[in-house]
XYZ file of C-alpha atoms in Angstrom:
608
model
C -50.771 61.842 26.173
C -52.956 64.941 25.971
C -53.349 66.471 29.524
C -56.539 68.953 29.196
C -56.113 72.251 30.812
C -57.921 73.177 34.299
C -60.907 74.532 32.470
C -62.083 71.597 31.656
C -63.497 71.135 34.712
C -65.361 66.933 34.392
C -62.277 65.644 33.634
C -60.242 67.244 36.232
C -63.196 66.399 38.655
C -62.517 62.713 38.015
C -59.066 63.027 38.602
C -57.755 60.509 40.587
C -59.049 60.647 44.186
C -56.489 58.557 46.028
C -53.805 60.369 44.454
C -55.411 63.735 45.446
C -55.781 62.894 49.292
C -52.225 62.014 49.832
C -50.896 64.727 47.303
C -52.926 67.526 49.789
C -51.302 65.724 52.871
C -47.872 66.094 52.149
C -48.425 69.818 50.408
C -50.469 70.897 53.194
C -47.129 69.729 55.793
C -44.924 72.348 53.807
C -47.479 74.820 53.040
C -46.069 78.236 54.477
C -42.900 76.733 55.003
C -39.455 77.576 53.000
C -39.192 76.583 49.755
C -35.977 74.378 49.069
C -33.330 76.626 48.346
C -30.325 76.144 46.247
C -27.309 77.624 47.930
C -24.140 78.841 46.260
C -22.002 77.086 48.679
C -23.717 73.562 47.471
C -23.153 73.954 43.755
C -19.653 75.019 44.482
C -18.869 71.524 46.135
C -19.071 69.860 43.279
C -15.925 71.194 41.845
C -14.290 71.511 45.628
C -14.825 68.284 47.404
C -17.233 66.001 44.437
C -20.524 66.876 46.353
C -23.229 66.889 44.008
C -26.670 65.688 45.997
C -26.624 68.449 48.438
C -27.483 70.927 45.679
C -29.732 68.430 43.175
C -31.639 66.996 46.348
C -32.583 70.710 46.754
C -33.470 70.614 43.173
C -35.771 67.819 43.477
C -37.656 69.209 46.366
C -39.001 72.203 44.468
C -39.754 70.177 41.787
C -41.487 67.804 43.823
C -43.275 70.528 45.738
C -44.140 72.597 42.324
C -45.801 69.478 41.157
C -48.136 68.626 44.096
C -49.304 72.279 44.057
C -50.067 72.343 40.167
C -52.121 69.271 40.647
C -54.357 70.352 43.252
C -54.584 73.417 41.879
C -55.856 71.955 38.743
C -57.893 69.627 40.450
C -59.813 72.531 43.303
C -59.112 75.558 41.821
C -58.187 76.861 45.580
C -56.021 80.066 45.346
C -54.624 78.860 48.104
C -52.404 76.342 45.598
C -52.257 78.808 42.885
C -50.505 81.182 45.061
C -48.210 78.012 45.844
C -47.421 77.354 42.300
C -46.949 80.903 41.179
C -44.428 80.882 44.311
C -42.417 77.389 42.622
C -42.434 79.187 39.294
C -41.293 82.386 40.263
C -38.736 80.445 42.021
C -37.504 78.434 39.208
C -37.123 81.274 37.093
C -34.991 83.459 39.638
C -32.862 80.414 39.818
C -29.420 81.347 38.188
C -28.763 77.855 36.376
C -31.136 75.350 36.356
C -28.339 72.815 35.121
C -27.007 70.873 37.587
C -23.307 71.301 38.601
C -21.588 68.023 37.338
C -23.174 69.100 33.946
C -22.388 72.402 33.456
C -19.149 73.630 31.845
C -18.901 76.811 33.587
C -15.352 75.688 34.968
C -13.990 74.528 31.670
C -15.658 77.733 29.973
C -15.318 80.409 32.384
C -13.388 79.248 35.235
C -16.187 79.740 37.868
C -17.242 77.175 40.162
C -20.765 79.266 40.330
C -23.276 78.917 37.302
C -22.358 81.776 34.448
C -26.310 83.492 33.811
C -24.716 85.129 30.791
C -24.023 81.387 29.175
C -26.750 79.097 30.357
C -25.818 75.163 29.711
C -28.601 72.941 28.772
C -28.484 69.465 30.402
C -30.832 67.383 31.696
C -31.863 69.582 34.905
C -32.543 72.581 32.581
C -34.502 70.043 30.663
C -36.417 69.070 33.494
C -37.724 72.824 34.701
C -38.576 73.921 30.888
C -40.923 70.861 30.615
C -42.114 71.571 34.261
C -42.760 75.413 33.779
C -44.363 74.176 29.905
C -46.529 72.029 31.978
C -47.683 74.105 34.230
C -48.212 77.011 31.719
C -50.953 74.452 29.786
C -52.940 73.144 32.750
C -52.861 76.635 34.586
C -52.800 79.224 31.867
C -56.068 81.085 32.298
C -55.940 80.923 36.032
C -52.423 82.684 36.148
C -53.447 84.930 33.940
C -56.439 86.089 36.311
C -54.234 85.983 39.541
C -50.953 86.811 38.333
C -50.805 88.701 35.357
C -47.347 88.261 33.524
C -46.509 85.419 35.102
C -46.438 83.136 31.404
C -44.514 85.866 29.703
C -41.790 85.420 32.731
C -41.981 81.521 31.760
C -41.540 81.986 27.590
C -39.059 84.593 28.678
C -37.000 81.880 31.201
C -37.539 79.190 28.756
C -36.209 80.187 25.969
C -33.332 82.287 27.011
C -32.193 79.007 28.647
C -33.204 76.341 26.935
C -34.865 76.549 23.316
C -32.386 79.615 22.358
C -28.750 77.519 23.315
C -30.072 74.385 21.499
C -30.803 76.186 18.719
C -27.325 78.465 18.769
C -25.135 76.000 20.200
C -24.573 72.879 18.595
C -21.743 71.185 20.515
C -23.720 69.379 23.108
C -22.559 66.070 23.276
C -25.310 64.374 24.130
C -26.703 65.006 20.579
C -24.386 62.262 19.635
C -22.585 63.732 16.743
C -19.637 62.806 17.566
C -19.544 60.242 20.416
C -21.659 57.361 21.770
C -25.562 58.148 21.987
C -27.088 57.559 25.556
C -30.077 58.750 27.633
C -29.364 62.089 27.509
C -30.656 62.084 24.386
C -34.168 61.584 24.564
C -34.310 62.630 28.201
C -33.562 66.038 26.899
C -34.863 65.729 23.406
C -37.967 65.026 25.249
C -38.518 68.279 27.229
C -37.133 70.499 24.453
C -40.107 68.950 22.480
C -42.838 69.514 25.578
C -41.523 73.107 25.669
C -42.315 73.625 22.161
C -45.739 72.116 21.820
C -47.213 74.182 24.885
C -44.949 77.232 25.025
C -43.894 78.422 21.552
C -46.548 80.103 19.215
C -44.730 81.058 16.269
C -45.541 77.840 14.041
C -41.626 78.908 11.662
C -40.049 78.593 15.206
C -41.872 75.502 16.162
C -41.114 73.622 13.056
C -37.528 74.596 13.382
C -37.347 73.517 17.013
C -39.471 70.458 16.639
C -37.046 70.009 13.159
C -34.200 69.423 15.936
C -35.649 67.257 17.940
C -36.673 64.927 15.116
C -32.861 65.160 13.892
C -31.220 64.469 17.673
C -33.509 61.613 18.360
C -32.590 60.106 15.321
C -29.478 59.316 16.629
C -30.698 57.782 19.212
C -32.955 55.240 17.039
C -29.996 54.163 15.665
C -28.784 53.059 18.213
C -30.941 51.617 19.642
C -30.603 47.541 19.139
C -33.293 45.367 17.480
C -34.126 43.223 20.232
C -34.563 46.293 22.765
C -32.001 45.826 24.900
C -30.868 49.260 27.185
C -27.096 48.677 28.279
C -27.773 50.883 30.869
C -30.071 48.593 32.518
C -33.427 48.572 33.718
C -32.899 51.623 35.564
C -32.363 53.805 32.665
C -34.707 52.908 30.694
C -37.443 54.963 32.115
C -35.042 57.867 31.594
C -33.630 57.029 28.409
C -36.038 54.484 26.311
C -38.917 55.944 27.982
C -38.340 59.313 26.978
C -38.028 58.452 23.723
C -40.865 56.230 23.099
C -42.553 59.191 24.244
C -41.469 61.455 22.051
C -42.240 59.010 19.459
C -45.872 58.824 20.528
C -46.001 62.879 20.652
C -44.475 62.701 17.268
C -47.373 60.264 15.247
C -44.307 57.978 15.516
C -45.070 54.185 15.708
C -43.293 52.556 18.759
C -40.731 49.531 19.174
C -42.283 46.827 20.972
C -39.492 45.508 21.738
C -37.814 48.550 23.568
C -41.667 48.374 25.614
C -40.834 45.057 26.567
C -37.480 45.386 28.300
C -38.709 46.154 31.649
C -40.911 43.241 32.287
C -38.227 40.678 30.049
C -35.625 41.775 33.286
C -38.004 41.560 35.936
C -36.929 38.809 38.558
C -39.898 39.059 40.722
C -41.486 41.141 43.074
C -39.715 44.174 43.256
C -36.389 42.749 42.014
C -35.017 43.146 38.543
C -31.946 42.438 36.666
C -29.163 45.130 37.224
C -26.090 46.067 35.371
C -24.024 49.382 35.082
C -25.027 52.153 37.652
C -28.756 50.764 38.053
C -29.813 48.916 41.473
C -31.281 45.426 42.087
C -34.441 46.803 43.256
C -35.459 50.478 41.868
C -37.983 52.622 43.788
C -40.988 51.775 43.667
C -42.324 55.259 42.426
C -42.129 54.362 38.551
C -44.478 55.952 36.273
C -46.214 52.519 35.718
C -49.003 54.472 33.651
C -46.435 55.729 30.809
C -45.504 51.789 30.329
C -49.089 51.288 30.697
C -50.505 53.580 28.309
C -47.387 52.633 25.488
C -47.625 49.185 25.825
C -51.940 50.138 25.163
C -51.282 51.705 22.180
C -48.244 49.920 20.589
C -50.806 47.095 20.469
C -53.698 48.364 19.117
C -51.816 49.672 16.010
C -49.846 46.320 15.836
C -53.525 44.423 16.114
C -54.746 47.587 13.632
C -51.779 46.943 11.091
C -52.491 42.613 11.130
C -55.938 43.635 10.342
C -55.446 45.584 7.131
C -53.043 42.885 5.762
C -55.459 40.520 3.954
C -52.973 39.496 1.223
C -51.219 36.214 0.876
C -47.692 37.951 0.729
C -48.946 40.114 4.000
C -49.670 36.784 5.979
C -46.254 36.558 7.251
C -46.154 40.658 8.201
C -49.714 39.767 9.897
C -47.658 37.074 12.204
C -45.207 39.229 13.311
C -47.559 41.990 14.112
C -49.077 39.157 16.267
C -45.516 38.540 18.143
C -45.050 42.385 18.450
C -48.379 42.792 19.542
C -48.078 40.180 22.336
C -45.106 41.469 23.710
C -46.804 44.949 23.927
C -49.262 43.311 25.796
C -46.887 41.546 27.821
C -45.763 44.651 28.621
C -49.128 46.445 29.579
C -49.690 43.536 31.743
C -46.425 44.317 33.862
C -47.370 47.604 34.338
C -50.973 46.526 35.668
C -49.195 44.259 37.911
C -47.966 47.509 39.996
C -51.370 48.765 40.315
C -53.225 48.666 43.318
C -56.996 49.633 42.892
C -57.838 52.248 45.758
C -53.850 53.275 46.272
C -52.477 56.430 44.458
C -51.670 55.897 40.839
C -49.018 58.449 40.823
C -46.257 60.262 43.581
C -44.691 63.742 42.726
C -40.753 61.874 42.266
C -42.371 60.892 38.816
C -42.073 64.371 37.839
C -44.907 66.966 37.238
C -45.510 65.376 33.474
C -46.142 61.675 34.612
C -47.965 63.254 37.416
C -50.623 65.105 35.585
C -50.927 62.480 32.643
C -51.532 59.718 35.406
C -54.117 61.819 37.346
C -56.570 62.047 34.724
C -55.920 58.670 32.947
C -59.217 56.746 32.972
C -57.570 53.625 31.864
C -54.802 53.613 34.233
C -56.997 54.442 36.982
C -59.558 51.789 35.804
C -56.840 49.032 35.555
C -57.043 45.655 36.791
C -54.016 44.222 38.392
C -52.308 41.306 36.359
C -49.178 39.164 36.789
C -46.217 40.039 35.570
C -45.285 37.763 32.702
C -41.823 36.375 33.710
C -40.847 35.193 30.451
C -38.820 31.370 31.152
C -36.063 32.937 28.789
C -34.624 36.079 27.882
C -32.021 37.142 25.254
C -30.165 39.700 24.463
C -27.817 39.551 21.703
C -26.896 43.189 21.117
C -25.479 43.056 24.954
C -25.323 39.493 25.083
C -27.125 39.210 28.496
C -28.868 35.754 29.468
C -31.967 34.983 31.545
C -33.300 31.726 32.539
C -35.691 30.522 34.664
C -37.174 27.320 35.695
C -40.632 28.196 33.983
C -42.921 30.782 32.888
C -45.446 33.021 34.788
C -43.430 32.074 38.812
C -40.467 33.093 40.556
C -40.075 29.791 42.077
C -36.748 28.048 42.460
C -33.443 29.161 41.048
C -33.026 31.896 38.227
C -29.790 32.715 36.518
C -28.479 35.868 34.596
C -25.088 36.191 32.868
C -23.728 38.591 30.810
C -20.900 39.003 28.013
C -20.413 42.273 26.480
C -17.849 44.601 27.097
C -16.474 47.328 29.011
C -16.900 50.328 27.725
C -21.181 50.389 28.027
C -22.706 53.327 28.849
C -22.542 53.685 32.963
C -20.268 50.729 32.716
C -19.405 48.911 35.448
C -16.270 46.137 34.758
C -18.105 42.981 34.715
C -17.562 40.631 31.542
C -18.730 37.697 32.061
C -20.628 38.252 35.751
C -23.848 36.393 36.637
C -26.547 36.470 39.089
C -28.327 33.851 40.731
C -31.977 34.906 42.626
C -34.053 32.269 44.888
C -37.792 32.957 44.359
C -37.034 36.526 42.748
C -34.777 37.589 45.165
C -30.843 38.056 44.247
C -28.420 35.736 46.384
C -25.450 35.838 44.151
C -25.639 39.670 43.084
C -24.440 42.775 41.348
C -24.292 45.250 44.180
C -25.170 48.605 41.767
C -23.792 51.964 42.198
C -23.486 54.055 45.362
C -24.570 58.049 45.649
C -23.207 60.287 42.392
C -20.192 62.453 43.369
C -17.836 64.563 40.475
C -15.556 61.101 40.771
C -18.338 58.922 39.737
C -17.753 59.916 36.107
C -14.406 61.445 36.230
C -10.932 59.110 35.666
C -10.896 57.546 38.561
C -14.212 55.998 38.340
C -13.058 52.505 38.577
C -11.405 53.319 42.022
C -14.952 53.007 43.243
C -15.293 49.515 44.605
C -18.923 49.179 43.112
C -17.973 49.648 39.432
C -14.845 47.068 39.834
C -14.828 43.436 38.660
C -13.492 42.745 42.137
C -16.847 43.537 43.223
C -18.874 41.127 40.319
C -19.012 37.714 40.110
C -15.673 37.627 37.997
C -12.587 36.137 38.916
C -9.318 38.015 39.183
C -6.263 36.188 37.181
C -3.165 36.371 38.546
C -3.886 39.670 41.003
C -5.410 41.381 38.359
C -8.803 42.210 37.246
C -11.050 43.202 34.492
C -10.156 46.779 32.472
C -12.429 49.427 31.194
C -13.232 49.798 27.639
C -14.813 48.595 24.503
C -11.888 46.177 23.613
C -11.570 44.541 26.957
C -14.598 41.806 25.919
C -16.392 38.756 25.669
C -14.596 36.813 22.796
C -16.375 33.380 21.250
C -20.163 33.988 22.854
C -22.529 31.000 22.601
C -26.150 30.184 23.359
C -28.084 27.964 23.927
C -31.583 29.676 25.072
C -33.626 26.464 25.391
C -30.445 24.662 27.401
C -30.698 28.031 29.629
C -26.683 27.814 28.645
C -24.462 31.019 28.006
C -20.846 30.313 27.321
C -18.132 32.731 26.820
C -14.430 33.568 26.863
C -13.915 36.028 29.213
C -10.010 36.510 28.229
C -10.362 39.628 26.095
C -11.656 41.701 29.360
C -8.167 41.180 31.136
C -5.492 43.302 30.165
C -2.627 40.712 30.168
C -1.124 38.828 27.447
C -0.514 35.486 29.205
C -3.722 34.638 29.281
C -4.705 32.344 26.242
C -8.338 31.571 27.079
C -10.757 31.719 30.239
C -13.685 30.029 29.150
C -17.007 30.104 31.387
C -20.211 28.487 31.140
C -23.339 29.335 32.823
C -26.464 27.108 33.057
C -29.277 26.376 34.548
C -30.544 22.427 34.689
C -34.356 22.985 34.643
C -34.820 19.213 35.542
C -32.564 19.275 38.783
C -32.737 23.015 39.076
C -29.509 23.424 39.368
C -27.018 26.228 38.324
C -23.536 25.560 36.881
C -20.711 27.882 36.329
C -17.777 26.311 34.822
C -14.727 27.545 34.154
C -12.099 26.284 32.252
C -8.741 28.102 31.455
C -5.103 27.805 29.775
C -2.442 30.431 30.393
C 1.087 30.552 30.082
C 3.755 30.026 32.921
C 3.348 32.342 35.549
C 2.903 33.924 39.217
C 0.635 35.518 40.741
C -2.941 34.508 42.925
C -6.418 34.058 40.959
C -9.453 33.729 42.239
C -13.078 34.047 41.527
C -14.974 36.343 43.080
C -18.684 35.445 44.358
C -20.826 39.157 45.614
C -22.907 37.168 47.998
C -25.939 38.738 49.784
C -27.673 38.096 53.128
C -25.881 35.637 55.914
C -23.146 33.558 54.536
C -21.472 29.948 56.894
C -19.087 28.390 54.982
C -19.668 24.231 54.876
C -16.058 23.150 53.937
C -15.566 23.502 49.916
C -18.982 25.324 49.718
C -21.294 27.664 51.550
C -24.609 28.240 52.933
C -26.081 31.849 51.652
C -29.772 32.535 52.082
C -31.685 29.185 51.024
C -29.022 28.445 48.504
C -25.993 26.088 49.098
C -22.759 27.256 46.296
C -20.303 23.968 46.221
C -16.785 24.460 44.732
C -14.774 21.520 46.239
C -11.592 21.254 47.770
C -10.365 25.095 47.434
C -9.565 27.676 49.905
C -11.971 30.343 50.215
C -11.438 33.794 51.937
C -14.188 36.094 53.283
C -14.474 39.632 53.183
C -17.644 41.322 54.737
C -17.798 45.119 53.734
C -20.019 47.581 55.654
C -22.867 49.558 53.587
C -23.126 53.158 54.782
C -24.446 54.807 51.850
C -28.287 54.684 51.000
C -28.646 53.477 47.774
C -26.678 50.865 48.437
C -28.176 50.212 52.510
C -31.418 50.657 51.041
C -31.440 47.577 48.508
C -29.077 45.126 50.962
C -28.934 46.462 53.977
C -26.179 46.759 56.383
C -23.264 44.838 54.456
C -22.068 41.980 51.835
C -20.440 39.585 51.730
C -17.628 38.694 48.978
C -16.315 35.134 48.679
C -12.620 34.685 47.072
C -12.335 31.071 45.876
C -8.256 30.176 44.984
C -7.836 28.308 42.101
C -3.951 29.659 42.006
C -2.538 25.813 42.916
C -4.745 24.264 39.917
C -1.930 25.809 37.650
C -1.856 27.832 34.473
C -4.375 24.684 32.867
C -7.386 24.259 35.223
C -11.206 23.973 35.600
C -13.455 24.625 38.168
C -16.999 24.360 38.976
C -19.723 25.496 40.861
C -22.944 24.649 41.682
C -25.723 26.317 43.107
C -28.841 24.416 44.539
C -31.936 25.087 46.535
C -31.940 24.645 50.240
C -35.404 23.659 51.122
């Protein structure tokens, strides 16, 4: 979206008023105050003790406070926030790295636990300032130039020394996907390289060449990406992944998957709960840049309803029909956006980054928009990652909804959990997926699956014989069917357990929209042998057992006449205390006396 500089002074006077008033009150609390500041001692932790916030926390605060004095800036014109932004910049560019330390090789490279100047890495971070310092360069240009001469050259200079040049030189990065899986990185950073170049770099031969690369590395990414949409990653990544690079697309003159617009509303359980897999949480932060959905979602279905409208052939008809379908999902999606905005609130917060900020400030339509309903599609499938969602009907959140998932183990921010489901009462998760907890250097490092979060232990899996699921692309779902209309997912969930006694452990998920009831059914055959299995139930909120069931939140799980154990673990860090509070609850249901041939089943019901 084009965001006009500060000269043009009627739209910037219609900027957002709401948005304005609370942006002043929080900039006006730090005004005069310290600026974050990124210490050595914080960006050496990473590679000492696996620290990482400390130092990107400190990150995000300059950002944050860079972006709420650009704004107003734009918007008044007061020198008062131009001195704060020239201030930010001059800040950003003394910086020495502006990649964050889990990213940056200047260990492997140079043996330094400190950033190397002389060999800048570009990672997402360094993304993240050029496109800020780009940013503010178009909306602020003329007045920097009045109050702080040299200031843009410093910016160009910063920029390309540590960004645009290593791109260009250095083609190893792995996130280009040239030799290796292709995940967010790559249109997270594709997508700043490419805001850098359209508002920073004048020579058009130099443009083409960067904007060349861009085209090339998000190319990649389009490949990958699946036909029906679906982000592995989750909900969660999607706006820094999908979003990025239907953005990019749209920047481009690209046309835009539908499909990849829909995912966020096609996961949404209700409220502000969605489906989560991998490293994202149940329920995000609220501080989503709705408008970007919003404004997509807008345009993918004008040009769908624009492309139906030229086809007046007979042999078109059938293109004409599926522009239709696209085009209704697009609107789906702008509806689910709408649904998250609340006329006289702010239609934007600074953790969006300075971009969304700006483009959501002077956004007419966004500003203009009526709140909707989120659609909450009855079902939802995902072949590509073979994820289920059911629900008893369209439009509500009422009664029971289920979500299971096949796949494999080896998806990008995988977590081991072939074969896990969730159940949610009225949009709210009961039978869960607890997410990830805070980043540290072990978080992606080999002993990632020591963390309990990322363990099958901690899903809605069972554990055969004292041992559980193991990472990796082979360890998966064998013999996956569906039936969408049944709400029915069944699948072997064999292949995810590295053992070779275990013939077949076949599950079935439903969901009986007539009774509203949820059934998971398992069935297995394995050869002679020792060891305890159980299944596993994540269970959140206050849990009584009843005597071969339990009593969890308004829902009532019955397994019969097995033993259960109960383990109730303590929640201490944020992201996890902030989404479930003080503690789960996991349920360990022994099956080991039904023998190496058994079934078992559960069923979850309403308690009204």
């Amino acid at each position: 979206m084009f965001v006009p500089p500060a000269t043009d002074r009627p739209v910037w006077r219609s900027a957002d008023e709401p948005t304005l008033r609370e942006l002043s009150e929080r900039a006006r609390a730090t005004l005069g105050t310290p600026w974050p500041t990124p210490l050595a001692r914080d960006f050496a932790r990473y590679f000492r003790d696996g620290d990482r916030d400390t130092y990107e926390q400190a990150i995000w605060g300059r950002h944050q406070r860079l972006a709420r004095a650009v704004v107003l800036a734009a918007a008044t014109l007061d020198p008062v926030w131009l001195d704060e932004v020239a201030d930010g910049v001059t800040l950003f560019c003394e910086q020495s790295t502006w990649c964050w330390p889990a990213h940056d090789d200047t260990f492997t490279r140079h043996g330094s636990v400190l950033p190397t100047v002389t060999d800048p890495y570009v990672d997402l971070g360094a993304g993240e300032v050029a496109a800020d310092l780009a940013w503010t360069d178009h909306v602020l240009g003329a007045q920097l130039d009045e109050r702080f001469p040299g200031l843009r050259a410093r910016i160009r200079h910063e920029v390309d020394r540590r960004v645009l040049r290593p791109f260009t030189e250095r083609r190893d990065w792995h996130w280009l996907g040239l030799d290796g899986p292709v995940h967010n990185w790559n249109p997270w950073i594709h997508s700043n390289i490419l805001i850098a170049t359209s508002l920073l770099v004048a020579s058009p031969a130099r443009r083409e060449q960067l904007t060349g690369l861009v085209v090339e590395g998000i190319g990649r990414y389009a490949a990958a990406v699946p036909a029906d949409g679906a982000i592995d990653e989750g909900y969660h990544y999607w706006w820094f992944g999908a979003l990025r690079y239907l953005e990019t697309l749209e920047r481009l003159g690209r046309d835009l998957d539908p499909e990849l617009i829909a995912f966020p509303h096609r996961v949404h359980l209700g409220g502000p709960w969605y489906l989560n897999h991998a490293d994202g949480p149940a329920r995000p932060s609220p501080h989503q840049p709705w408008h970007a959905l919003h404004r997509l979602a807008r345009l993918a279905a004008t040009r769908d309803s624009s492309s139906a409208a030229r086809d007046t052939s007979s042999a078109s008809r059938d293109t004409s029909s599926a522009s239709r379908d696209t085009s209704s999902a697009a609107r789906d999606a702008e509806a689910h956006a709408a649904a998250h905005r609340r006329p006289g609130e702010p239609v934007a917060h600074e953790s969006h980054g300075l971009g969304y900020l700006l483009q959501a400030v002077v956004d007419q339509d966004w500003i203009a928009a009526v709140p909707a309903a989120s659609p909450l599609p009855r079902d939802v499938w995902f072949g590509s990652t073979q994820v289920l969602l059911a629900r008893p009907a369209a439009g509500g959140t009422a009664g029971l909804t289920l979500a299971v998932k096949g796949g494999h183990n080896g998806e990008n921010h995988n977590h081991n959990d072939v074969g896990s489901f969730i159940v949610a009462r009225d949009g709210v998760p009961v039978l869960i997926d607890p997410g990830r907890p805070t980043y540290t250097a072990q978080t992606f490092g080999p002993r990632r699956y020591e963390i309990w979060t990322m363990r099958s232990t901690w899903h809605n899996t069972p554990s055969i014989r004292g041992v559980e699921q193991a990472a990796g692309r082979s360890f998966a779902a064998r013999d996956v069917v569906v039936d969408v209309d049944a709400g029915s997912l069944t699948l072997d969930l064999a292949g995810a357990y590295p053992r070779d006694d275990v013939r077949r452990w076949v599950r079935t998920a439903r969901l009986d929209r007539t009774t509203g009831t949820i059934t998971i059914r398992d069935s297995w055959e394995m050869l002679p042998g020792t060891g305890r299995t159980v299944l596993h139930l994540v269970a959140a909120g206050e849990v009584t057992l009843t005597g071969g069931g339990a009593d969890i939140d308004g829902i009532s799980v019955a397994w019969g006449d097995r033993p259960c154990t109960v383990t109730s673990r303590r929640l201490d860090d944020p992201l996890l205390t902030d989404v479930w509070g003080d503690r789960l609850t996991r349920l360990d249901i022994d099956v080991t006396t039904l023998g190496p041939v058994g079934t078992l089943e559960l069923t979850v019901k309403e308690r009204r």
